[in-house]
């Protein structure tokens, strides 16, 4: 069939829907680290055959959110100290590259998006809505990478932020107040608004390093 005759597919596949819901369950802790995914039980819950369920789970294996153990099945990954360090090191590389690209051109739109996310974080903090604080936190970093205009950086960032969501519950417990998180993001935004590349990159590095040290004491991005 000529390519010109191919019609767009508008409906999300069953496997994609299942993968999205499983991904969200992992991110929000409904499927905690180390939990096993049983095919029979999940197929019953989703009311689907095992085919699309297996396809969905393999997508999450390829994303690094599930691990396969021979003769045992699939399990939600458990993040060790080195995993946490690796996630934040990769995020620093991706988001640092995004900052550089943003500062190479007009940045008003990027700053507006970042300020909106920081404002939402502040509002949620005052309302003591931890879930909303975390959502705004993630959105800040999504906006930062998207504003770079690089689809490749966005693709690389996507799975890293999913893994980051798995860390947020533990991370929150290390802060005396969510105001600290708001301040860190506000400072990064102000440096980008000012066009101060060195300050923006330094603050971003400090933000990532602080998270690593809180989540995995004794671990650092700055040394092996």
PDB file of C-alpha atoms in Angstrom:
ATOM      1  CA  UNK A   1       0.000   0.000   0.000  1.00  0.00           C
ATOM      2  CA  UNK A   2       1.433   3.428  -0.943  1.00  0.00           C
ATOM      3  CA  UNK A   3       2.395   5.510   2.075  1.00  0.00           C
ATOM      4  CA  UNK A   4       0.116   8.294   0.847  1.00  0.00           C
ATOM      5  CA  UNK A   5      -2.879   6.007   1.460  1.00  0.00           C
ATOM      6  CA  UNK A   6      -2.045   5.344   5.093  1.00  0.00           C
ATOM      7  CA  UNK A   7      -4.516   7.056   7.399  1.00  0.00           C
ATOM      8  CA  UNK A   8      -3.507   8.469  10.801  1.00  0.00           C
ATOM      9  CA  UNK A   9      -4.293   6.361  13.838  1.00  0.00           C
ATOM     10  CA  UNK A  10      -6.066   8.503  16.396  1.00  0.00           C
ATOM     11  CA  UNK A  11      -6.806   5.944  19.071  1.00  0.00           C
ATOM     12  CA  UNK A  12      -4.254   5.076  21.707  1.00  0.00           C
ATOM     13  CA  UNK A  13      -3.461   1.353  21.630  1.00  0.00           C
ATOM     14  CA  UNK A  14      -4.544  -0.891  24.484  1.00  0.00           C
ATOM     15  CA  UNK A  15      -0.903  -1.638  25.319  1.00  0.00           C
ATOM     16  CA  UNK A  16      -0.109   2.092  25.445  1.00  0.00           C
ATOM     17  CA  UNK A  17      -3.047   2.750  27.795  1.00  0.00           C
ATOM     18  CA  UNK A  18      -1.976  -0.078  30.105  1.00  0.00           C
ATOM     19  CA  UNK A  19       1.651   1.099  30.028  1.00  0.00           C
ATOM     20  CA  UNK A  20       0.576   4.639  30.927  1.00  0.00           C
ATOM     21  CA  UNK A  21      -1.538   3.460  33.863  1.00  0.00           C
ATOM     22  CA  UNK A  22       1.192   1.152  35.167  1.00  0.00           C
ATOM     23  CA  UNK A  23       3.723   3.978  34.798  1.00  0.00           C
ATOM     24  CA  UNK A  24       1.487   6.299  36.824  1.00  0.00           C
ATOM     25  CA  UNK A  25       1.009   3.603  39.483  1.00  0.00           C
ATOM     26  CA  UNK A  26       4.782   3.271  39.800  1.00  0.00           C
ATOM     27  CA  UNK A  27       5.239   7.033  39.968  1.00  0.00           C
ATOM     28  CA  UNK A  28       2.616   7.612  42.648  1.00  0.00           C
ATOM     29  CA  UNK A  29       3.676   4.645  44.753  1.00  0.00           C
ATOM     30  CA  UNK A  30       0.614   2.455  44.178  1.00  0.00           C
ATOM     31  CA  UNK A  31       3.111  -0.067  42.825  1.00  0.00           C
ATOM     32  CA  UNK A  32       5.988   0.422  45.282  1.00  0.00           C
ATOM     33  CA  UNK A  33       9.631  -0.447  44.549  1.00  0.00           C
ATOM     34  CA  UNK A  34      10.248  -4.188  44.653  1.00  0.00           C
ATOM     35  CA  UNK A  35       6.617  -5.175  44.100  1.00  0.00           C
ATOM     36  CA  UNK A  36       5.938  -8.016  41.697  1.00  0.00           C
ATOM     37  CA  UNK A  37       3.530  -7.668  38.775  1.00  0.00           C
ATOM     38  CA  UNK A  38       1.322 -10.724  38.373  1.00  0.00           C
ATOM     39  CA  UNK A  39       0.012 -11.231  34.848  1.00  0.00           C
ATOM     40  CA  UNK A  40      -3.160 -13.039  35.864  1.00  0.00           C
ATOM     41  CA  UNK A  41      -4.161 -10.455  38.456  1.00  0.00           C
ATOM     42  CA  UNK A  42      -3.372  -7.463  36.220  1.00  0.00           C
ATOM     43  CA  UNK A  43      -5.093  -8.963  33.186  1.00  0.00           C
ATOM     44  CA  UNK A  44      -8.189  -9.343  35.350  1.00  0.00           C
ATOM     45  CA  UNK A  45      -7.965  -5.798  36.677  1.00  0.00           C
ATOM     46  CA  UNK A  46      -7.520  -4.297  33.204  1.00  0.00           C
ATOM     47  CA  UNK A  47      -9.974  -6.797  31.698  1.00  0.00           C
ATOM     48  CA  UNK A  48      -7.651  -7.523  28.800  1.00  0.00           C
ATOM     49  CA  UNK A  49      -5.878 -10.556  27.370  1.00  0.00           C
ATOM     50  CA  UNK A  50      -2.266 -11.187  28.299  1.00  0.00           C
ATOM     51  CA  UNK A  51      -0.970 -10.055  24.888  1.00  0.00           C
ATOM     52  CA  UNK A  52      -1.361  -6.277  25.291  1.00  0.00           C
ATOM     53  CA  UNK A  53      -0.504  -6.575  28.993  1.00  0.00           C
ATOM     54  CA  UNK A  54       2.816  -8.239  28.192  1.00  0.00           C
ATOM     55  CA  UNK A  55       3.523  -5.632  25.515  1.00  0.00           C
ATOM     56  CA  UNK A  56       2.838  -2.847  28.024  1.00  0.00           C
ATOM     57  CA  UNK A  57       5.076  -4.396  30.660  1.00  0.00           C
ATOM     58  CA  UNK A  58       7.893  -4.862  28.166  1.00  0.00           C
ATOM     59  CA  UNK A  59       7.667  -1.152  27.373  1.00  0.00           C
ATOM     60  CA  UNK A  60       8.294  -0.415  31.036  1.00  0.00           C
ATOM     61  CA  UNK A  61      11.173  -2.890  31.083  1.00  0.00           C
ATOM     62  CA  UNK A  62      12.750  -0.982  28.171  1.00  0.00           C
ATOM     63  CA  UNK A  63      12.175   2.290  30.059  1.00  0.00           C
ATOM     64  CA  UNK A  64      13.991   0.843  33.061  1.00  0.00           C
ATOM     65  CA  UNK A  65      10.984   0.984  35.402  1.00  0.00           C
ATOM     66  CA  UNK A  66      10.534  -2.783  35.590  1.00  0.00           C
ATOM     67  CA  UNK A  67      13.168  -5.502  35.856  1.00  0.00           C
ATOM     68  CA  UNK A  68      12.800  -9.083  34.735  1.00  0.00           C
ATOM     69  CA  UNK A  69      13.979 -11.992  36.867  1.00  0.00           C
ATOM     70  CA  UNK A  70      14.207 -15.342  35.155  1.00  0.00           C
ATOM     71  CA  UNK A  71      11.651 -17.864  36.436  1.00  0.00           C
ATOM     72  CA  UNK A  72      10.274 -15.242  38.825  1.00  0.00           C
ATOM     73  CA  UNK A  73       8.633 -12.525  36.718  1.00  0.00           C
ATOM     74  CA  UNK A  74       8.632  -8.747  36.590  1.00  0.00           C
ATOM     75  CA  UNK A  75       9.296  -6.390  39.481  1.00  0.00           C
ATOM     76  CA  UNK A  76       9.230  -2.618  39.990  1.00  0.00           C
ATOM     77  CA  UNK A  77      12.819  -1.431  40.195  1.00  0.00           C
ATOM     78  CA  UNK A  78      14.359  -0.513  43.541  1.00  0.00           C
ATOM     79  CA  UNK A  79      16.635   2.498  43.419  1.00  0.00           C
ATOM     80  CA  UNK A  80      19.962   2.045  45.160  1.00  0.00           C
ATOM     81  CA  UNK A  81      22.349   4.879  46.025  1.00  0.00           C
ATOM     82  CA  UNK A  82      24.262   4.495  42.749  1.00  0.00           C
ATOM     83  CA  UNK A  83      20.999   4.488  40.781  1.00  0.00           C
ATOM     84  CA  UNK A  84      20.013   7.772  42.417  1.00  0.00           C
ATOM     85  CA  UNK A  85      23.391   9.282  41.647  1.00  0.00           C
ATOM     86  CA  UNK A  86      23.143   8.093  38.044  1.00  0.00           C
ATOM     87  CA  UNK A  87      19.640   9.522  37.577  1.00  0.00           C
ATOM     88  CA  UNK A  88      20.616  12.954  38.845  1.00  0.00           C
ATOM     89  CA  UNK A  89      23.924  12.963  36.955  1.00  0.00           C
ATOM     90  CA  UNK A  90      22.028  12.232  33.737  1.00  0.00           C
ATOM     91  CA  UNK A  91      19.447  14.879  34.575  1.00  0.00           C
ATOM     92  CA  UNK A  92      22.189  17.419  35.204  1.00  0.00           C
ATOM     93  CA  UNK A  93      23.700  16.705  31.782  1.00  0.00           C
ATOM     94  CA  UNK A  94      20.336  16.949  30.002  1.00  0.00           C
ATOM     95  CA  UNK A  95      18.993  19.972  31.877  1.00  0.00           C
ATOM     96  CA  UNK A  96      22.354  21.754  31.782  1.00  0.00           C
ATOM     97  CA  UNK A  97      22.334  21.371  27.997  1.00  0.00           C
ATOM     98  CA  UNK A  98      18.767  22.718  27.972  1.00  0.00           C
ATOM     99  CA  UNK A  99      19.784  25.792  29.984  1.00  0.00           C
ATOM    100  CA  UNK A 100      22.614  26.540  27.549  1.00  0.00           C
ATOM    101  CA  UNK A 101      20.249  26.297  24.563  1.00  0.00           C
ATOM    102  CA  UNK A 102      17.681  28.536  26.250  1.00  0.00           C
ATOM    103  CA  UNK A 103      20.290  31.204  26.936  1.00  0.00           C
ATOM    104  CA  UNK A 104      21.437  31.174  23.328  1.00  0.00           C
ATOM    105  CA  UNK A 105      18.162  32.707  22.151  1.00  0.00           C
ATOM    106  CA  UNK A 106      15.034  34.562  23.319  1.00  0.00           C
ATOM    107  CA  UNK A 107      14.135  33.311  26.788  1.00  0.00           C
ATOM    108  CA  UNK A 108      11.018  35.268  27.758  1.00  0.00           C
ATOM    109  CA  UNK A 109       8.673  32.354  27.018  1.00  0.00           C
ATOM    110  CA  UNK A 110      10.874  29.907  28.916  1.00  0.00           C
ATOM    111  CA  UNK A 111      11.070  32.214  31.928  1.00  0.00           C
ATOM    112  CA  UNK A 112       7.290  32.707  31.913  1.00  0.00           C
ATOM    113  CA  UNK A 113       6.741  28.941  31.966  1.00  0.00           C
ATOM    114  CA  UNK A 114       9.272  28.434  34.738  1.00  0.00           C
ATOM    115  CA  UNK A 115       7.771  31.265  36.809  1.00  0.00           C
ATOM    116  CA  UNK A 116       4.326  29.734  36.432  1.00  0.00           C
ATOM    117  CA  UNK A 117       5.590  26.371  37.719  1.00  0.00           C
ATOM    118  CA  UNK A 118       7.373  28.052  40.642  1.00  0.00           C
ATOM    119  CA  UNK A 119       4.193  30.007  41.437  1.00  0.00           C
ATOM    120  CA  UNK A 120       2.193  26.781  41.470  1.00  0.00           C
ATOM    121  CA  UNK A 121       4.805  25.232  43.782  1.00  0.00           C
ATOM    122  CA  UNK A 122       4.515  28.165  46.164  1.00  0.00           C
ATOM    123  CA  UNK A 123       0.700  28.040  46.160  1.00  0.00           C
ATOM    124  CA  UNK A 124       0.708  24.291  46.825  1.00  0.00           C
ATOM    125  CA  UNK A 125       3.281  24.760  49.586  1.00  0.00           C
ATOM    126  CA  UNK A 126       1.128  27.314  51.364  1.00  0.00           C
ATOM    127  CA  UNK A 127      -1.836  24.971  51.014  1.00  0.00           C
ATOM    128  CA  UNK A 128       0.282  22.083  52.315  1.00  0.00           C
ATOM    129  CA  UNK A 129      -0.643  20.040  49.240  1.00  0.00           C
ATOM    130  CA  UNK A 130       2.416  17.827  48.902  1.00  0.00           C
ATOM    131  CA  UNK A 131       1.164  16.063  45.769  1.00  0.00           C
ATOM    132  CA  UNK A 132       0.637  19.394  43.981  1.00  0.00           C
ATOM    133  CA  UNK A 133       4.096  20.602  45.086  1.00  0.00           C
ATOM    134  CA  UNK A 134       5.681  17.541  43.511  1.00  0.00           C
ATOM    135  CA  UNK A 135       3.640  17.886  40.324  1.00  0.00           C
ATOM    136  CA  UNK A 136       4.737  21.524  39.981  1.00  0.00           C
ATOM    137  CA  UNK A 137       8.333  20.492  40.726  1.00  0.00           C
ATOM    138  CA  UNK A 138       8.302  17.949  37.902  1.00  0.00           C
ATOM    139  CA  UNK A 139       6.545  20.409  35.573  1.00  0.00           C
ATOM    140  CA  UNK A 140       9.277  22.989  36.219  1.00  0.00           C
ATOM    141  CA  UNK A 141      11.885  20.586  34.885  1.00  0.00           C
ATOM    142  CA  UNK A 142       9.663  19.496  31.986  1.00  0.00           C
ATOM    143  CA  UNK A 143       9.231  23.164  31.005  1.00  0.00           C
ATOM    144  CA  UNK A 144      12.965  23.755  31.319  1.00  0.00           C
ATOM    145  CA  UNK A 145      13.836  20.951  28.904  1.00  0.00           C
ATOM    146  CA  UNK A 146      10.945  21.666  26.516  1.00  0.00           C
ATOM    147  CA  UNK A 147      11.993  25.322  26.286  1.00  0.00           C
ATOM    148  CA  UNK A 148      15.325  24.208  24.827  1.00  0.00           C
ATOM    149  CA  UNK A 149      13.517  23.254  21.641  1.00  0.00           C
ATOM    150  CA  UNK A 150      15.387  19.934  21.500  1.00  0.00           C
ATOM    151  CA  UNK A 151      13.168  16.888  20.994  1.00  0.00           C
ATOM    152  CA  UNK A 152      16.093  14.627  21.810  1.00  0.00           C
ATOM    153  CA  UNK A 153      16.684  16.280  25.159  1.00  0.00           C
ATOM    154  CA  UNK A 154      12.946  15.939  25.847  1.00  0.00           C
ATOM    155  CA  UNK A 155      13.020  12.223  25.042  1.00  0.00           C
ATOM    156  CA  UNK A 156      16.027  11.655  27.277  1.00  0.00           C
ATOM    157  CA  UNK A 157      14.432  13.663  30.071  1.00  0.00           C
ATOM    158  CA  UNK A 158      11.111  11.825  30.030  1.00  0.00           C
ATOM    159  CA  UNK A 159      12.207   8.539  31.615  1.00  0.00           C
ATOM    160  CA  UNK A 160      14.599  10.328  33.982  1.00  0.00           C
ATOM    161  CA  UNK A 161      11.713  12.382  35.359  1.00  0.00           C
ATOM    162  CA  UNK A 162       9.581   9.272  35.758  1.00  0.00           C
ATOM    163  CA  UNK A 163      12.368   7.755  37.841  1.00  0.00           C
ATOM    164  CA  UNK A 164      12.679  11.041  39.727  1.00  0.00           C
ATOM    165  CA  UNK A 165       9.013  10.823  40.724  1.00  0.00           C
ATOM    166  CA  UNK A 166       9.872   7.579  42.486  1.00  0.00           C
ATOM    167  CA  UNK A 167      12.314   9.548  44.649  1.00  0.00           C
ATOM    168  CA  UNK A 168      10.062  12.453  45.570  1.00  0.00           C
ATOM    169  CA  UNK A 169       8.235  10.862  48.487  1.00  0.00           C
ATOM    170  CA  UNK A 170      11.534  10.083  50.199  1.00  0.00           C
ATOM    171  CA  UNK A 171      12.986  13.459  49.218  1.00  0.00           C
ATOM    172  CA  UNK A 172      10.162  15.428  50.769  1.00  0.00           C
ATOM    173  CA  UNK A 173      10.805  13.880  54.172  1.00  0.00           C
ATOM    174  CA  UNK A 174      14.300  15.398  54.195  1.00  0.00           C
ATOM    175  CA  UNK A 175      13.105  19.019  53.909  1.00  0.00           C
ATOM    176  CA  UNK A 176      12.150  21.034  56.978  1.00  0.00           C
ATOM    177  CA  UNK A 177       9.753  22.899  54.684  1.00  0.00           C
ATOM    178  CA  UNK A 178       8.711  22.748  51.031  1.00  0.00           C
ATOM    179  CA  UNK A 179       9.643  26.450  50.943  1.00  0.00           C
ATOM    180  CA  UNK A 180      13.240  25.285  50.465  1.00  0.00           C
ATOM    181  CA  UNK A 181      12.262  23.551  47.230  1.00  0.00           C
ATOM    182  CA  UNK A 182      10.431  26.655  46.028  1.00  0.00           C
ATOM    183  CA  UNK A 183      13.473  28.834  46.735  1.00  0.00           C
ATOM    184  CA  UNK A 184      15.844  26.550  44.812  1.00  0.00           C
ATOM    185  CA  UNK A 185      13.639  26.614  41.703  1.00  0.00           C
ATOM    186  CA  UNK A 186      13.074  30.369  41.987  1.00  0.00           C
ATOM    187  CA  UNK A 187      16.822  31.007  42.056  1.00  0.00           C
ATOM    188  CA  UNK A 188      17.379  28.936  38.910  1.00  0.00           C
ATOM    189  CA  UNK A 189      14.595  30.856  37.169  1.00  0.00           C
ATOM    190  CA  UNK A 190      16.048  34.229  38.183  1.00  0.00           C
ATOM    191  CA  UNK A 191      19.481  33.268  36.857  1.00  0.00           C
ATOM    192  CA  UNK A 192      17.966  32.250  33.517  1.00  0.00           C
ATOM    193  CA  UNK A 193      15.966  35.491  33.371  1.00  0.00           C
ATOM    194  CA  UNK A 194      19.186  37.450  33.975  1.00  0.00           C
ATOM    195  CA  UNK A 195      20.975  35.499  31.238  1.00  0.00           C
ATOM    196  CA  UNK A 196      23.635  34.436  33.741  1.00  0.00           C
ATOM    197  CA  UNK A 197      24.819  31.136  32.327  1.00  0.00           C
ATOM    198  CA  UNK A 198      27.399  30.401  35.021  1.00  0.00           C
ATOM    199  CA  UNK A 199      24.966  31.099  37.848  1.00  0.00           C
ATOM    200  CA  UNK A 200      22.156  29.081  36.234  1.00  0.00           C
ATOM    201  CA  UNK A 201      24.387  26.044  35.684  1.00  0.00           C
ATOM    202  CA  UNK A 202      25.915  26.346  39.153  1.00  0.00           C
ATOM    203  CA  UNK A 203      22.490  26.557  40.807  1.00  0.00           C
ATOM    204  CA  UNK A 204      21.203  23.623  38.745  1.00  0.00           C
ATOM    205  CA  UNK A 205      24.203  21.538  39.793  1.00  0.00           C
ATOM    206  CA  UNK A 206      23.711  22.492  43.436  1.00  0.00           C
ATOM    207  CA  UNK A 207      20.013  21.568  43.158  1.00  0.00           C
ATOM    208  CA  UNK A 208      20.841  18.096  41.800  1.00  0.00           C
ATOM    209  CA  UNK A 209      23.710  17.562  44.250  1.00  0.00           C
ATOM    210  CA  UNK A 210      21.491  18.507  47.181  1.00  0.00           C
ATOM    211  CA  UNK A 211      18.874  15.937  46.131  1.00  0.00           C
ATOM    212  CA  UNK A 212      21.487  13.191  45.807  1.00  0.00           C
ATOM    213  CA  UNK A 213      22.937  13.907  49.230  1.00  0.00           C
ATOM    214  CA  UNK A 214      19.478  13.938  50.804  1.00  0.00           C
ATOM    215  CA  UNK A 215      18.387  10.694  49.131  1.00  0.00           C
ATOM    216  CA  UNK A 216      21.688   8.835  49.364  1.00  0.00           C
ATOM    217  CA  UNK A 217      23.825  10.289  52.165  1.00  0.00           C
ATOM    218  CA  UNK A 218      27.524   9.872  51.474  1.00  0.00           C
ATOM    219  CA  UNK A 219      26.917   9.887  47.708  1.00  0.00           C
ATOM    220  CA  UNK A 220      27.872  12.845  45.529  1.00  0.00           C
ATOM    221  CA  UNK A 221      27.657  13.924  41.897  1.00  0.00           C
ATOM    222  CA  UNK A 222      30.996  15.637  42.311  1.00  0.00           C
ATOM    223  CA  UNK A 223      33.110  12.548  42.976  1.00  0.00           C
ATOM    224  CA  UNK A 224      33.075   8.827  42.316  1.00  0.00           C
TER     225      UNK A 224
END
